[in-house]
Coordinates of C-alpha atoms in Angstrom, one line a residue:
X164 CA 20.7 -19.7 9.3
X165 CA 17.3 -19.7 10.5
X166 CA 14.3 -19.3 7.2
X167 CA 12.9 -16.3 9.0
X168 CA 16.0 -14.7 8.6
X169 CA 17.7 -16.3 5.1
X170 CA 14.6 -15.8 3.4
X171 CA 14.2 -12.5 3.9
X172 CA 17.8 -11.7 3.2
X173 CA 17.1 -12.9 0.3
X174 CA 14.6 -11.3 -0.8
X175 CA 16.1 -7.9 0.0
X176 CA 18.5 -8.1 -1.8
X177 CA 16.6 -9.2 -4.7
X178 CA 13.8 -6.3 -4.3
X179 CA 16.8 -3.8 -3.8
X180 CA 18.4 -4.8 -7.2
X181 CA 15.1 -4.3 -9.0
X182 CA 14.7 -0.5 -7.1
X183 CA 17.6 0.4 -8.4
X184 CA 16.8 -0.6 -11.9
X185 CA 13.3 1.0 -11.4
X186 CA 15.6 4.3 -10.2
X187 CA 17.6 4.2 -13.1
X188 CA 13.9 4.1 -15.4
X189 CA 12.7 6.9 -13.4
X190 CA 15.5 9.3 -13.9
X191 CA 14.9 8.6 -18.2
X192 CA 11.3 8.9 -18.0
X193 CA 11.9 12.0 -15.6
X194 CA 9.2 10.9 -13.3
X195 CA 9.9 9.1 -9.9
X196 CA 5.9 8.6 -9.6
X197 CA 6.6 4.8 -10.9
X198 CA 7.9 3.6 -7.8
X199 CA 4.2 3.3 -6.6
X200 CA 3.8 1.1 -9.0
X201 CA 7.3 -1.4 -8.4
X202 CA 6.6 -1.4 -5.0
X203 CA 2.9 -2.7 -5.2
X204 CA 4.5 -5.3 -7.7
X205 CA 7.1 -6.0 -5.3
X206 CA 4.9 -8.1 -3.0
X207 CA 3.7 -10.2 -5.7
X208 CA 7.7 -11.2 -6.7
X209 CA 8.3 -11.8 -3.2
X210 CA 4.6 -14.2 -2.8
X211 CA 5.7 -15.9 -5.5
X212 CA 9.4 -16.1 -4.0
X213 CA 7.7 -17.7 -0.4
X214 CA 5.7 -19.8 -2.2
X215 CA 8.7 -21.9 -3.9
X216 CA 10.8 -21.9 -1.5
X217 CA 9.4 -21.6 2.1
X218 CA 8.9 -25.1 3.4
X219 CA 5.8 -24.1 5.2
X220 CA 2.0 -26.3 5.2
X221 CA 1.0 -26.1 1.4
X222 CA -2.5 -25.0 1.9
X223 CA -1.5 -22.0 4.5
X224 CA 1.1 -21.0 1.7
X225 CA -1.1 -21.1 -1.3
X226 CA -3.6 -19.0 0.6
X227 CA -1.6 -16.1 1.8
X228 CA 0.7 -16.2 -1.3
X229 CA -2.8 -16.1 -3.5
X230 CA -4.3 -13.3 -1.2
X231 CA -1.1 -11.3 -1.9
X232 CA -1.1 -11.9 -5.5
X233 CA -4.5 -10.6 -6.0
X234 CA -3.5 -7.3 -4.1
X235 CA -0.7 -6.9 -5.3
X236 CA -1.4 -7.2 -8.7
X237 CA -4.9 -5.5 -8.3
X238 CA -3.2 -2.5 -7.0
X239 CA -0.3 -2.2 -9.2
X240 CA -2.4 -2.8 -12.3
X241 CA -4.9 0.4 -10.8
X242 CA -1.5 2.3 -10.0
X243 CA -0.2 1.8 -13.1
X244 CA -3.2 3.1 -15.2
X245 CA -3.3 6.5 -13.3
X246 CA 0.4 6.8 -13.7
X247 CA 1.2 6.1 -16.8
X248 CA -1.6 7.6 -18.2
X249 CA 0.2 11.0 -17.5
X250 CA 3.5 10.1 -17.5
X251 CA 4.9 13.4 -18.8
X252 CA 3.3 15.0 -15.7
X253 CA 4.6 13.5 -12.3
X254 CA 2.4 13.2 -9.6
X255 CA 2.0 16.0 -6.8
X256 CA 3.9 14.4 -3.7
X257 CA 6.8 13.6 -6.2
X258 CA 6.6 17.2 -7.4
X259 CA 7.1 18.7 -3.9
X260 CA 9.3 16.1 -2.7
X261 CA 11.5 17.2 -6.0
X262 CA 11.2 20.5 -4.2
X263 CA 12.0 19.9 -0.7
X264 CA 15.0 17.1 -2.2
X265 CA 16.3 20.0 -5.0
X266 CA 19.9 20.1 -3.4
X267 CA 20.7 16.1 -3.5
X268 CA 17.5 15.1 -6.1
X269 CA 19.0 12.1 -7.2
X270 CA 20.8 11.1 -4.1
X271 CA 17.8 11.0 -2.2
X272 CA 15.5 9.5 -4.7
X273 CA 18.3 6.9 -4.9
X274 CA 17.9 6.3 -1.2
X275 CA 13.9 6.4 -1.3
X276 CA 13.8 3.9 -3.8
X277 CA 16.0 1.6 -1.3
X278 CA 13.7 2.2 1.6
X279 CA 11.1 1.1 -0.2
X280 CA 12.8 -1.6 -1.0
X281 CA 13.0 -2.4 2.8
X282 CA 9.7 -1.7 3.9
X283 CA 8.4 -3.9 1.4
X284 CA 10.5 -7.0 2.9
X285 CA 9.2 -5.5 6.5
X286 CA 5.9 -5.3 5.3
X287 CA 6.2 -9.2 3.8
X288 CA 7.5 -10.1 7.0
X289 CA 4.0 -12.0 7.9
X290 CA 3.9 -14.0 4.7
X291 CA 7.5 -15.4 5.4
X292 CA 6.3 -15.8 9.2
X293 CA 3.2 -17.9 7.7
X294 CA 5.4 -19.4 5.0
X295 CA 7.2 -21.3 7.1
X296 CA 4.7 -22.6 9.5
X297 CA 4.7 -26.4 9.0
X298 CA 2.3 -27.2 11.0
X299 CA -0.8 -29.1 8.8
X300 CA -3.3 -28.4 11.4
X301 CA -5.1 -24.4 10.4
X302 CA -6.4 -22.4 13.1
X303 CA -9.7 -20.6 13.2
X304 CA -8.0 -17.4 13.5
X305 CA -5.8 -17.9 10.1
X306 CA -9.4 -18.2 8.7
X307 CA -10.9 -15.2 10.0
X308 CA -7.2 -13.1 9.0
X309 CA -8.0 -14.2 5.6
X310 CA -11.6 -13.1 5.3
X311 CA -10.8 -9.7 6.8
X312 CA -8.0 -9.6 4.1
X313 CA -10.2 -10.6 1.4
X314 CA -12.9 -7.8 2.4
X315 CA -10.5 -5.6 2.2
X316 CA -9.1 -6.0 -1.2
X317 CA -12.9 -5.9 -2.4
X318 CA -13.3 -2.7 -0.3
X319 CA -9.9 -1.0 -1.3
X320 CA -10.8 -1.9 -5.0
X321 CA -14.3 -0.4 -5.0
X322 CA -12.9 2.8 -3.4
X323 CA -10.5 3.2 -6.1
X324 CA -13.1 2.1 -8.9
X325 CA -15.3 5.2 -7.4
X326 CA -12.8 7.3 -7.5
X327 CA -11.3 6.7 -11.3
X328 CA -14.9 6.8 -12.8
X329 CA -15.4 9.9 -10.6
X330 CA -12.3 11.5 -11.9
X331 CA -12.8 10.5 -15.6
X332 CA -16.4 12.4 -15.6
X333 CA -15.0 16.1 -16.9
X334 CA -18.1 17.6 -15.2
X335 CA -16.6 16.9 -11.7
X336 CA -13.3 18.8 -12.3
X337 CA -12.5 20.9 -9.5
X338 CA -15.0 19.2 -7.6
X339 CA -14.5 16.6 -4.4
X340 CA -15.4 13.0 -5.0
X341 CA -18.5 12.2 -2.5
X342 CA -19.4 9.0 -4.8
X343 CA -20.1 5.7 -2.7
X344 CA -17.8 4.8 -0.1
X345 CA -15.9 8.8 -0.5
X346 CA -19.5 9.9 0.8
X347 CA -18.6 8.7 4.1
X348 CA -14.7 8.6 4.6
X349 CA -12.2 11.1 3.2
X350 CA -10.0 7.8 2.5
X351 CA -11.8 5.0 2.1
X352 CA -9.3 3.3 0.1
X353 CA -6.4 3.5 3.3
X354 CA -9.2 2.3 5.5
X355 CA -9.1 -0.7 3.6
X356 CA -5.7 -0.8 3.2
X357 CA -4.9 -0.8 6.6
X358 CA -7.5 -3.3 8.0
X359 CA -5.6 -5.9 5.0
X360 CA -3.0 -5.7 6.8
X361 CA -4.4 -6.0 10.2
X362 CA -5.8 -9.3 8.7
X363 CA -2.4 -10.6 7.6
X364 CA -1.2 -9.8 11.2
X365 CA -4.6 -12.3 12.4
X366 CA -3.8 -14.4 9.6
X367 CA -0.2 -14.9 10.8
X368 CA -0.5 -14.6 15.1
X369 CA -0.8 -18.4 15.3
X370 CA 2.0 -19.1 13.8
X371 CA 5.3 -19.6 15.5
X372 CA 7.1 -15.6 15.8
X373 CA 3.2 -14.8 14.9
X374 CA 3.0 -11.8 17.0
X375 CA 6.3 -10.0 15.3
X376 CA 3.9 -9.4 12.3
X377 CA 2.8 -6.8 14.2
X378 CA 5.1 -4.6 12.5
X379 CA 3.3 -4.5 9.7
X380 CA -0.3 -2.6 10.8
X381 CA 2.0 -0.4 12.9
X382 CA 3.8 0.7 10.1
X383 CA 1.2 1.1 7.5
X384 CA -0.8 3.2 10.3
X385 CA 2.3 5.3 11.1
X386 CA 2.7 5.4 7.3
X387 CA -1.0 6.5 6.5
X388 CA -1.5 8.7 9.1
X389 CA 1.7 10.7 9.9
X390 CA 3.9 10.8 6.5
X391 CA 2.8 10.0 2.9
X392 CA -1.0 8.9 3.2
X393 CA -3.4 10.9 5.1
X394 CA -1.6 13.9 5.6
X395 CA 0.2 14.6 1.9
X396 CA -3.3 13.9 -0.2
X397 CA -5.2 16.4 2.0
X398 CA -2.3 18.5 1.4
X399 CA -2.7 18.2 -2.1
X400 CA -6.2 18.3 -1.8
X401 CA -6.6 21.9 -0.1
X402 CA -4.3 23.2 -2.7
X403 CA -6.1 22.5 -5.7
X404 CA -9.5 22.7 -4.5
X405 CA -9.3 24.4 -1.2
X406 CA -13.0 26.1 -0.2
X407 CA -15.1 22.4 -1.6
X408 CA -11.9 20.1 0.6
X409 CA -12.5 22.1 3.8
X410 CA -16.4 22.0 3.3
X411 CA -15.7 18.4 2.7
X412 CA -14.0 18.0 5.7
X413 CA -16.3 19.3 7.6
X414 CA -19.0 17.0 6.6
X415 CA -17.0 14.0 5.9
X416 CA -15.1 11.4 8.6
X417 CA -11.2 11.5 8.2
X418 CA -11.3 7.5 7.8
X419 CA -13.1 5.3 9.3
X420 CA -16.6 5.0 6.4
X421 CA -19.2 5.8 9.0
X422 CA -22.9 8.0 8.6
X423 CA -22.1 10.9 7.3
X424 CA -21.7 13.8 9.1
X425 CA -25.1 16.2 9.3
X426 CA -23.9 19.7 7.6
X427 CA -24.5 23.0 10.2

């Protein structure tokens, strides 16, 4: 069987296994807001997993394996913090997905936990496409891939650094964070997120099935901007503080950090 194919396997069924342990801590705890923080994780396991046993070049592996450590593990550490420091209290989307899922809860929490499961594999599918690339020789491109993913780890982290010391400040309760890179994008941090993973797609296009990575900025787009990024947090966001959001929407780009907008 091919590697791009084994490997994967693999791996699913590895990352499915630990879901459904991570399913079975969520129902205890009462709080299904920890699977943010098992997915995030879940790319580091499988990094680690291409790194042994891909039989790709050893210098293209170490980089994109070490670039996906550092997010990974960046992230799930940040995730983690926020969600465990309330762990009593489950985060909004879960809440209203508890509501919309009331007749099957655990059924379809079950079945969440899978799919994310599966989209991390899908999502990984560039590191195995680099992770077996033999060739020795590295292409300028692979390069540039990584830089744009390196940026945006820096860039993702400082947007969530502004936005935990804005949040920890009790004078800004009820109030919209406009702090550094919030002052010019509503979502700084899923900018960031999704030009990392149009770098792991330039990262991986030289290699051979290079351009099937492509799956993996379409689906974090379609991801951000249709169900559980962009749309749920401004959900949230009107609800809780609804005149200061729609002011700040106003004044503010959806997601791309550019000048901000002059107020009318």
């Amino acid at each position: 069987m091919h590697p791009l194919i084994l490997l994967p396997l693999i791996a699913l069924v590895a990352i499915c296994i630990l879901m459904t342990f991570a399913f079975i801590w969520a129902e205890k705890l009462n709080n299904f807001s920890i699977v943010d923080t098992f997915w995030t994780i879940n790319f580091a396991l499988i990094a680690v997993f291409i790194f042994i046993h891909a039989n790709g070049f050893i210098l293209r592996k170490a980089i994109v394996c070490s670039l996906a450590l550092i997010w990974s593990l960046r992230l799930c550490l940040h995730l983690s913090q926020r969600i465990f420091s309330h762990i009593k209290e489950e985060e909004g989307r879960y809440k209203q997905l508890r509501i919309d899922w009331a007749k099957h809860l655990n059924v379809k929490f079950f079945i969440f936990f899978q799919m994310q499961a599966f989209s991390n594999v899908l999502l990984a599918l560039p590191f195995f496409i680099i992770g077996i690339n033999t060739n020795e020789q590295m292409c300028w491109l692979e390069y540039v891939g990584a830089a744009i993913w390196l940026i945006s780890i820096v860039g993702e982290a400082v947007a969530d650094w502004q936005l935990k010391n804005f949040k920890q400040n009790a004078a800004n309760k009820g109030k919209v964070c406009e702090a550094g890179l919030w002052n010019y994008s509503r979502h700084p941090n899923y900018f960031f997120q999704l030009m990392l993973w149009i770098g792991v797609f330039i990262f991986a296009i030289n290699s051979p099935f290079g351009w099937w990575a492509i799956i993996s900025p379409l689906s974090i787009g379609y991801l951000l901007f249709k169900v559980t990024g962009i749309p749920m947090t401004e959900e949230q966001a009107l609800k809780s503080k609804p005149a200061a959001y729609k002011k700040y929407q106003q004044t503010t780009s959806m997601f791309i950090p550019w000048f901000k907008k002059l107020e009318m």
